[in-house]
Amino acid sequence: MVVKVYGPPYASARRVLVCLIEKEVKFEIVPVDILKGENKDPKFLKLQPFGEIPVIEDGDFTLYESRAIIRYYADKYKAQGANLVGNTVEEKGVIEQWLEVEGQNYHPHVNNLVLQLLFSSKLGFPFDMKLVEESEEKLNKVLDIYEERLSKSKYLAGDFFSLADLSHLPFTHYLVNAIGKEYMIRDRVHVSAWWDDISNRPSWKSVLQLAPVTSLKEGIQL
Amino acid sequence: MVVKVYGPPYASARRVLVCLIEKEVKFEIVPVDILKGENKDPKFLKLQPFGEIPVIEDGDFTLYESRAIIRYYADKYKAQGANLVGNTVEEKGVIEQWLEVEGQNYHPHVNNLVLQLLFSSKLGFPFDMKLVEESEEKLNKVLDIYEERLSKSKYLAGDFFSLADLSHLPFTHYLVNAIGKEYMIRDRVHVSAWWDDISNRPSWKSVLQLAPVTSLKEGIQL
């Protein structure tokens, strides 16, 4: 069974793609062009009523929300590919803690920066410099806490790579590359080493090869 | 072993308290007064570096982020008390989907409304009417999707109560009671029936009895 991943092969969809590669699950990408508004088409809204990507179809099973999808595959294929969920209920708990930190404390600020600095002109909303400055300030405080944490363990949930680290890949990639905020990572020795480690995993390098050439032609370094 | 729950017995901490009651796990509340800034004390920041509540201590195991804590206890005591995580990996996946919808699509808007309408004067930040109007508009769209979903299944993840429903209790309680937005629930027949069902669970009624009298004296209906 080949898993269908609806979405462009960037942004949140990459969270799912890197997980499927880590878990050695075969997939095909069904393109959904957000810049053309295809995520608001009635046909797509039947799959995902909020009009967001990604969505997966696995036989007759449909699931959305990227962090739910990665939990599903990490759980379903626990013994296949990389173990992303730890070995005890306590390790799993700490992974969940850092997945929630990513979703609630880290992502909102990175997402503001990416939307403002990379997509505001493409998606047609006004540029808000105050929001950029506030988001960078808040993200700096979050990264200070990450620096302290990563001075004590190699990865966020412990000395093992997990869903918690994986979930940071897509938008930290934008932070470091497309929007010119690499210094926020490099100014922190442990965060920097952690980023080098997780972004050099073969799975992530494979994901980056999936971006369509057309996006690159439009001048966005996705 | 009695679980220590750090936090006031309201807001996000109630997500944990109702879960512990559902799972028949004994706990004690260690009060942390946010209105007095105790969540920013160095001692508390050692437990929770972001200065947020709740945190649990269970023997020598510490965990924060309310949605991580409820997953941990629902998983650790799967066979004890109410089953909150479904019976198959697919049911668990759909629960995770709606937990993420709660965290990413529902909570931000309800939280804006609650902070503005209930706490802005207490916490000393300016009231923002535009944010209130925008948040209500966005939450209405989210609730329309909930209405459609709950016309097809009794609860969010299927015909069984789960963590996905439980996670909505604390802030929907504020929406319905303290901030006068009950009509947003009552205008939707299936959302209304769902709310009556989940808010009448004995576990939730027990949680509401835990609020300190002092808060009521201050005139906030917590």
Coordinates of C-alpha atoms in Angstrom, one line a residue:
Chain A
M1 CA 0.0 0.0 0.0
V2 CA 1.5 3.3 -1.1
V3 CA 0.5 6.3 1.2
K4 CA -0.9 9.3 -0.7
V5 CA 0.4 12.6 0.8
Y6 CA -1.7 15.5 -0.3
G7 CA 0.2 18.8 -0.3
P8 CA 3.2 20.6 -1.8
P9 CA 6.4 18.9 -0.8
Y10 CA 7.3 21.8 1.6
A11 CA 6.2 23.5 4.8
S12 CA 4.2 21.2 7.2
A13 CA 3.9 18.4 4.6
R14 CA 7.6 17.9 5.0
R15 CA 7.0 16.9 8.6
V16 CA 5.1 13.9 7.2
L17 CA 7.4 13.2 4.4
V18 CA 10.5 13.0 6.6
C19 CA 8.7 10.7 9.0
L20 CA 7.6 8.4 6.3
I21 CA 11.1 8.1 5.0
E22 CA 12.5 7.5 8.5
K23 CA 9.8 4.8 8.9
E24 CA 10.6 3.3 5.5
V25 CA 7.0 3.7 4.3
K26 CA 6.4 4.1 0.6
F27 CA 4.4 7.2 -0.5
E28 CA 3.4 9.3 -3.4
I29 CA 2.8 13.0 -3.4
V30 CA -0.5 14.4 -4.7
P31 CA 0.3 18.0 -5.5
V32 CA -1.9 20.7 -3.9
D33 CA -0.9 24.2 -5.0
I34 CA -1.6 26.6 -2.1
L35 CA -0.5 29.7 -4.0
K36 CA -3.3 28.9 -6.5
G37 CA -5.7 28.3 -3.7
E38 CA -6.3 24.6 -4.5
N39 CA -6.5 23.9 -0.7
K40 CA -9.8 25.8 -0.7
D41 CA -11.3 23.7 -3.5
P42 CA -14.5 21.9 -2.5
K43 CA -12.9 18.5 -3.4
F44 CA -10.0 19.2 -1.1
L45 CA -12.2 20.5 1.7
K46 CA -14.0 17.1 1.7
L47 CA -10.6 15.6 2.7
Q48 CA -9.6 18.5 5.0
P49 CA -12.4 20.8 6.1
F50 CA -10.0 23.5 7.4
G51 CA -8.3 23.8 4.0
E52 CA -4.9 23.0 5.3
I53 CA -2.1 20.7 4.2
P54 CA -1.0 18.0 4.5
V55 CA -3.6 15.1 4.4
I56 CA -2.8 11.4 4.0
E57 CA -4.8 8.7 2.4
D58 CA -3.7 5.2 3.4
G59 CA -6.2 2.8 1.8
D60 CA -9.5 3.9 3.1
F61 CA -8.0 5.7 6.1
T62 CA -7.7 9.5 5.9
L63 CA -5.9 11.7 8.4
Y64 CA -4.8 15.3 8.7
E65 CA -2.8 17.5 11.0
S66 CA 0.9 16.9 10.3
R67 CA 1.8 16.2 14.0
A68 CA -1.1 13.7 14.3
I69 CA 0.1 11.9 11.1
I70 CA 3.7 11.6 12.3
R71 CA 2.5 10.2 15.6
Y72 CA 0.3 7.7 13.7
Y73 CA 3.1 6.3 11.6
A74 CA 5.6 6.3 14.4
D75 CA 3.1 4.3 16.4
K76 CA 1.8 2.0 13.6
Y77 CA 5.3 1.0 12.5
K78 CA 7.1 1.2 15.8
A79 CA 9.5 -1.7 15.0
Q80 CA 10.2 -0.6 11.4
G81 CA 12.8 2.0 10.5
A82 CA 14.0 4.5 13.1
N83 CA 12.4 4.4 16.5
L84 CA 10.9 7.8 16.9
V85 CA 8.8 7.3 20.1
G86 CA 11.3 6.1 22.7
N87 CA 11.3 2.9 24.7
T88 CA 9.3 3.6 27.8
V89 CA 6.1 5.5 28.6
E90 CA 8.2 8.1 30.3
E91 CA 10.4 8.7 27.3
K92 CA 7.2 8.9 25.2
G93 CA 5.8 11.5 27.7
V94 CA 8.9 13.7 27.3
I95 CA 8.7 13.4 23.5
E96 CA 5.1 14.5 23.7
Q97 CA 6.1 17.4 26.0
W98 CA 8.6 18.7 23.4
L99 CA 6.2 18.0 20.5
E100 CA 3.8 20.3 22.3
V101 CA 6.5 22.9 23.0
E102 CA 7.2 22.8 19.2
G103 CA 3.6 23.3 18.3
Q104 CA 2.6 25.8 21.0
N105 CA 5.8 27.8 21.8
Y106 CA 8.2 27.5 18.9
H107 CA 6.1 27.1 15.7
P108 CA 3.8 30.2 16.1
H109 CA 6.8 32.6 16.2
V110 CA 8.8 30.8 13.4
N111 CA 5.6 30.7 11.4
N112 CA 5.0 34.4 11.8
L113 CA 8.6 35.1 10.5
V114 CA 8.2 32.7 7.6
L115 CA 4.8 34.0 6.5
Q116 CA 6.0 37.6 6.8
L117 CA 9.4 37.3 5.3
L118 CA 8.8 34.6 2.7
F119 CA 5.2 34.5 1.7
S120 CA 3.5 37.9 2.4
S121 CA 3.9 39.2 -1.1
K122 CA 3.0 35.8 -2.7
L123 CA -0.1 35.3 -0.5
G124 CA -1.2 38.9 -0.8
F125 CA -1.3 40.1 2.9
P126 CA 0.5 43.3 4.1
F127 CA 4.0 43.1 5.6
D128 CA 4.0 43.8 9.3
M129 CA 7.5 44.8 10.6
K130 CA 6.3 45.1 14.2
L131 CA 5.1 41.4 14.1
V132 CA 8.5 40.3 12.7
E133 CA 10.4 42.1 15.5
E134 CA 8.1 40.8 18.2
S135 CA 8.2 37.2 16.8
E136 CA 12.0 37.3 16.7
E137 CA 12.2 38.5 20.3
K138 CA 9.9 35.8 21.5
L139 CA 11.7 33.1 19.5
N140 CA 15.0 34.2 21.0
K141 CA 13.6 33.5 24.4
V142 CA 12.4 30.1 23.4
L143 CA 15.7 29.3 21.8
D144 CA 17.5 30.3 25.1
I145 CA 15.5 27.6 26.8
Y146 CA 16.4 25.1 24.0
E147 CA 20.0 26.0 24.5
E148 CA 19.8 25.1 28.2
R149 CA 18.0 21.9 27.4
L150 CA 20.4 20.8 24.7
S151 CA 23.3 21.5 27.0
K152 CA 22.1 18.5 29.0
S153 CA 20.9 16.1 26.4
K154 CA 21.9 15.6 22.7
Y155 CA 18.3 15.8 21.5
L156 CA 15.2 17.4 22.9
A157 CA 13.6 14.4 24.6
G158 CA 16.9 12.8 25.7
D159 CA 19.9 11.2 24.0
F160 CA 17.9 9.8 21.2
F161 CA 16.4 11.3 18.0
S162 CA 12.6 11.4 18.2
L163 CA 9.4 12.9 16.7
A164 CA 10.1 16.0 18.9
D165 CA 13.3 16.8 16.9
L166 CA 11.8 15.8 13.6
S167 CA 8.9 18.1 14.0
H168 CA 11.3 21.1 14.1
L169 CA 12.8 20.4 10.7
P170 CA 10.6 22.1 8.1
F171 CA 10.3 25.5 9.6
T172 CA 13.8 25.7 11.2
H173 CA 15.0 25.0 7.6
Y174 CA 13.2 28.1 6.5
L175 CA 14.6 30.1 9.4
V176 CA 18.2 29.1 8.6
N177 CA 18.0 29.3 4.8
A178 CA 15.2 31.2 3.1
I179 CA 14.6 34.0 5.6
G180 CA 18.2 34.8 6.6
K181 CA 17.9 34.1 10.4
E182 CA 20.6 31.5 10.6
Y183 CA 22.4 33.5 13.3
M184 CA 19.5 32.7 15.7
I185 CA 20.6 29.1 15.5
R186 CA 24.4 29.7 15.2
D187 CA 24.6 32.1 18.1
R188 CA 23.8 29.1 20.4
V189 CA 26.4 26.4 20.5
H190 CA 24.2 23.5 21.6
V191 CA 21.2 24.5 19.4
S192 CA 23.7 24.8 16.5
A193 CA 25.1 21.4 17.0
W194 CA 21.6 19.9 17.3
W195 CA 20.5 21.6 14.1
D196 CA 23.6 20.3 12.2
D197 CA 22.9 16.8 13.5
I198 CA 19.2 16.6 12.7
S199 CA 19.4 18.5 9.4
N200 CA 22.1 16.2 8.1
R201 CA 20.0 13.1 8.5
P202 CA 19.7 11.3 5.1
S203 CA 15.9 11.4 5.5
W204 CA 15.8 15.2 5.6
K205 CA 18.2 15.5 2.7
S206 CA 15.9 13.3 0.7
V207 CA 12.9 15.4 1.5
L208 CA 14.7 18.6 0.3
Q209 CA 15.2 16.9 -3.1
L210 CA 11.4 16.6 -3.5
A211 CA 10.7 20.3 -3.9
P212 CA 9.3 21.1 -7.3
V213 CA 11.6 23.0 -9.8
T214 CA 8.7 25.4 -10.5
S215 CA 8.9 26.8 -7.0
L216 CA 12.6 27.4 -7.4
K217 CA 11.9 29.2 -10.6
E218 CA 9.6 31.6 -8.8
G219 CA 12.6 32.7 -6.8
I220 CA 11.5 31.3 -3.4
Q221 CA 14.1 29.1 -1.8
L222 CA 11.8 26.5 -0.5
Chain B
M1 CA 2.1 7.5 44.7
V2 CA 0.1 10.8 44.7
V3 CA 0.8 12.9 41.6
K4 CA 1.6 16.6 42.4
V5 CA -0.1 19.0 40.0
Y6 CA 1.5 22.4 40.1
G7 CA -0.9 25.2 39.1
P8 CA -4.1 26.9 40.0
P9 CA -7.1 24.5 39.6
Y10 CA -8.3 26.3 36.5
A11 CA -7.4 27.1 32.9
S12 CA -5.0 24.5 31.3
A13 CA -4.4 22.7 34.6
R14 CA -8.0 21.6 34.5
R15 CA -7.1 19.6 31.4
V16 CA -4.8 17.5 33.6
L17 CA -7.1 17.3 36.6
V18 CA -10.1 16.0 34.6
C19 CA -7.8 13.4 33.0
L20 CA -6.4 12.2 36.3
I21 CA -10.0 11.9 37.7
E22 CA -11.1 10.0 34.6
K23 CA -8.1 7.7 35.0
E24 CA -8.7 7.2 38.8
V25 CA -5.2 8.6 39.6
K26 CA -4.8 10.3 43.0
F27 CA -3.3 13.8 43.0
E28 CA -2.7 16.8 45.1
I29 CA -2.7 20.4 43.8
V30 CA 0.4 22.5 44.6
P31 CA -0.9 26.1 44.2
V32 CA 0.9 28.5 41.8
D33 CA -0.7 31.9 41.7
I34 CA -0.3 33.3 38.2
L35 CA -1.9 36.6 39.1
K36 CA 0.9 37.1 41.6
G37 CA 3.5 36.0 39.1
E38 CA 4.6 32.9 41.0
N39 CA 4.9 31.1 37.7
K40 CA 8.0 33.3 37.0
D41 CA 9.7 32.5 40.3
P42 CA 13.2 30.9 39.8
K43 CA 12.1 27.9 41.8
F44 CA 9.1 27.3 39.4
L45 CA 11.2 28.0 36.3
K46 CA 13.4 25.1 37.3
L47 CA 10.4 22.8 36.9
Q48 CA 8.9 24.6 33.9
P49 CA 11.4 26.9 32.0
F50 CA 8.7 28.6 30.0
G51 CA 6.9 29.8 33.2
E52 CA 3.6 28.1 32.2
I53 CA 1.3 25.9 34.2
P54 CA 0.6 23.0 34.7
V55 CA 3.5 20.8 35.6
I56 CA 3.3 17.4 37.2
E57 CA 5.7 15.6 39.5
D58 CA 5.1 11.8 39.8
G59 CA 7.8 10.4 42.0
D60 CA 11.0 11.7 40.3
F61 CA 9.3 12.1 36.9
T62 CA 8.5 15.7 35.9
L63 CA 6.4 16.6 32.9
Y64 CA 4.8 19.8 31.5
E65 CA 2.5 20.9 28.7
S66 CA -1.1 19.9 29.6
R67 CA -1.7 18.0 26.4
A68 CA 1.5 16.0 26.8
I69 CA 0.5 15.1 30.4
I70 CA -2.9 13.9 29.5
R71 CA -1.4 11.7 26.7
Y72 CA 1.1 10.3 29.3
Y73 CA -1.6 9.3 31.8
A74 CA -4.0 8.0 29.2
D75 CA -1.2 5.8 27.9
K76 CA 0.3 4.8 31.2
Y77 CA -3.0 3.7 32.7
K78 CA -4.7 2.6 29.6
A79 CA -6.7 -0.2 31.3
Q80 CA -7.6 1.9 34.4
G81 CA -10.6 4.2 34.5
A82 CA -12.1 5.5 31.2
N83 CA -10.3 4.5 28.0
L84 CA -9.4 7.8 26.5
V85 CA -7.2 6.6 23.6
G86 CA -9.4 4.3 21.5
N87 CA -8.8 0.7 20.7
T88 CA -6.9 0.7 17.4
V89 CA -4.0 2.6 16.0
E90 CA -6.5 4.3 13.6
E91 CA -8.8 5.4 16.4
K92 CA -5.7 6.8 18.2
G93 CA -4.7 8.6 15.0
V94 CA -8.0 10.3 14.7
I95 CA -7.9 11.3 18.4
E96 CA -4.5 12.8 17.7
Q97 CA -5.9 14.7 14.7
W98 CA -8.6 16.3 16.8
L99 CA -6.2 17.0 19.7
E100 CA -4.1 18.9 17.2
V101 CA -7.1 20.7 15.8
E102 CA -7.9 21.7 19.4
G103 CA -4.4 22.9 20.0
Q104 CA -3.8 24.6 16.7
N105 CA -7.2 25.7 15.3
Y106 CA -9.6 26.0 18.3
H107 CA -7.6 27.0 21.3
P108 CA -5.8 30.1 19.9
H109 CA -9.1 31.9 19.2
V110 CA -10.8 30.8 22.5
N111 CA -7.7 31.8 24.4
N112 CA -7.7 35.3 22.8
L113 CA -11.3 35.7 23.8
V114 CA -10.7 34.5 27.4
L115 CA -7.5 36.6 27.8
Q116 CA -9.2 39.7 26.5
L117 CA -12.6 39.4 28.1
L118 CA -11.7 37.7 31.4
F119 CA -8.1 38.5 32.3
S120 CA -7.0 41.7 30.5
S121 CA -7.6 44.0 33.5
K122 CA -6.3 41.4 36.0
L123 CA -3.1 40.8 34.0
G124 CA -2.6 44.4 33.1
F125 CA -2.6 44.4 29.3
P126 CA -4.7 46.7 27.1
F127 CA -8.1 45.5 25.9
D128 CA -8.1 44.9 22.1
M129 CA -11.7 45.0 20.6
K130 CA -10.5 44.2 17.1
L131 CA -8.7 41.0 18.3
V132 CA -11.9 40.0 20.1
E133 CA -14.0 40.5 16.9
E134 CA -11.5 38.7 14.7
S135 CA -11.1 35.8 17.2
E136 CA -14.9 35.3 17.4
E137 CA -15.2 35.3 13.6
K138 CA -12.4 32.7 13.2
L139 CA -13.9 30.6 16.0
N140 CA -17.3 30.7 14.4
K141 CA -15.7 29.1 11.2
V142 CA -14.0 26.5 13.3
L143 CA -17.3 25.7 15.1
D144 CA -19.1 25.3 11.8
I145 CA -16.6 22.5 11.0
Y146 CA -17.2 21.0 14.4
E147 CA -21.0 21.1 13.8
E148 CA -20.5 19.2 10.5
R149 CA -18.2 16.6 12.2
L150 CA -20.5 16.1 15.2
S151 CA -23.5 15.6 12.9
K152 CA -21.7 12.4 11.9
S153 CA -20.3 11.1 15.1
K154 CA -21.3 11.6 18.8
Y155 CA -17.8 12.7 19.8
L156 CA -14.9 14.3 17.8
A157 CA -12.9 11.2 17.2
G158 CA -15.9 8.8 16.7
D159 CA -18.7 7.4 18.9
F160 CA -16.5 7.3 21.9
F161 CA -15.3 10.0 24.4
S162 CA -11.6 10.5 24.2
L163 CA -8.7 12.9 25.0
A164 CA -9.8 14.9 22.0
D165 CA -13.1 15.9 23.6
L166 CA -11.6 16.2 27.1
S167 CA -9.0 18.7 25.9
H168 CA -11.8 21.1 25.0
L169 CA -13.3 21.3 28.5
P170 CA -11.4 24.0 30.3
F171 CA -11.6 26.8 27.7
T172 CA -15.0 26.0 26.3
H173 CA -16.2 26.2 29.9
Y174 CA -15.0 29.9 30.0
L175 CA -16.6 30.5 26.6
V176 CA -20.0 29.3 27.8
N177 CA -19.9 30.7 31.3
A178 CA -17.4 33.5 32.2
I179 CA -17.3 35.4 28.9
G180 CA -20.9 35.3 27.8
K181 CA -20.4 33.5 24.5
E182 CA -22.7 30.6 25.2
Y183 CA -24.7 31.3 22.0
M184 CA -21.7 30.3 19.9
I185 CA -22.2 26.7 21.3
R186 CA -26.1 26.8 21.5
D187 CA -26.5 28.1 17.9
R188 CA -25.2 24.8 16.7
V189 CA -27.4 21.8 17.6
H190 CA -24.7 19.1 17.4
V191 CA -22.0 21.1 19.1
S192 CA -24.6 22.0 21.8
A193 CA -25.5 18.4 22.4
W194 CA -21.8 17.4 22.5
W195 CA -21.1 20.2 25.0
D196 CA -24.0 19.1 27.3
D197 CA -22.6 15.5 27.1
I198 CA -19.0 16.2 27.9
S199 CA -19.5 19.0 30.4
N200 CA -21.9 16.8 32.4
R201 CA -19.4 14.1 33.0
P202 CA -18.9 13.5 36.8
S203 CA -15.1 14.1 36.3
W204 CA -15.6 17.6 35.0
K205 CA -18.1 18.5 37.7
S206 CA -15.6 17.4 40.3
V207 CA -12.9 19.6 38.7
L208 CA -15.2 22.6 38.9
Q209 CA -15.5 22.0 42.7
L210 CA -11.7 22.5 43.1
A211 CA -11.6 26.2 42.2
P212 CA -10.5 28.2 45.2
V213 CA -13.1 30.4 47.0
T214 CA -10.6 33.4 46.8
S215 CA -11.0 33.5 43.0
L216 CA -14.7 33.7 43.3
K217 CA -14.3 36.5 45.9
E218 CA -12.4 38.5 43.3
G219 CA -15.4 38.4 41.1
I220 CA -14.1 36.2 38.4
Q221 CA -16.3 33.3 37.6
L222 CA -13.5 30.7 37.0

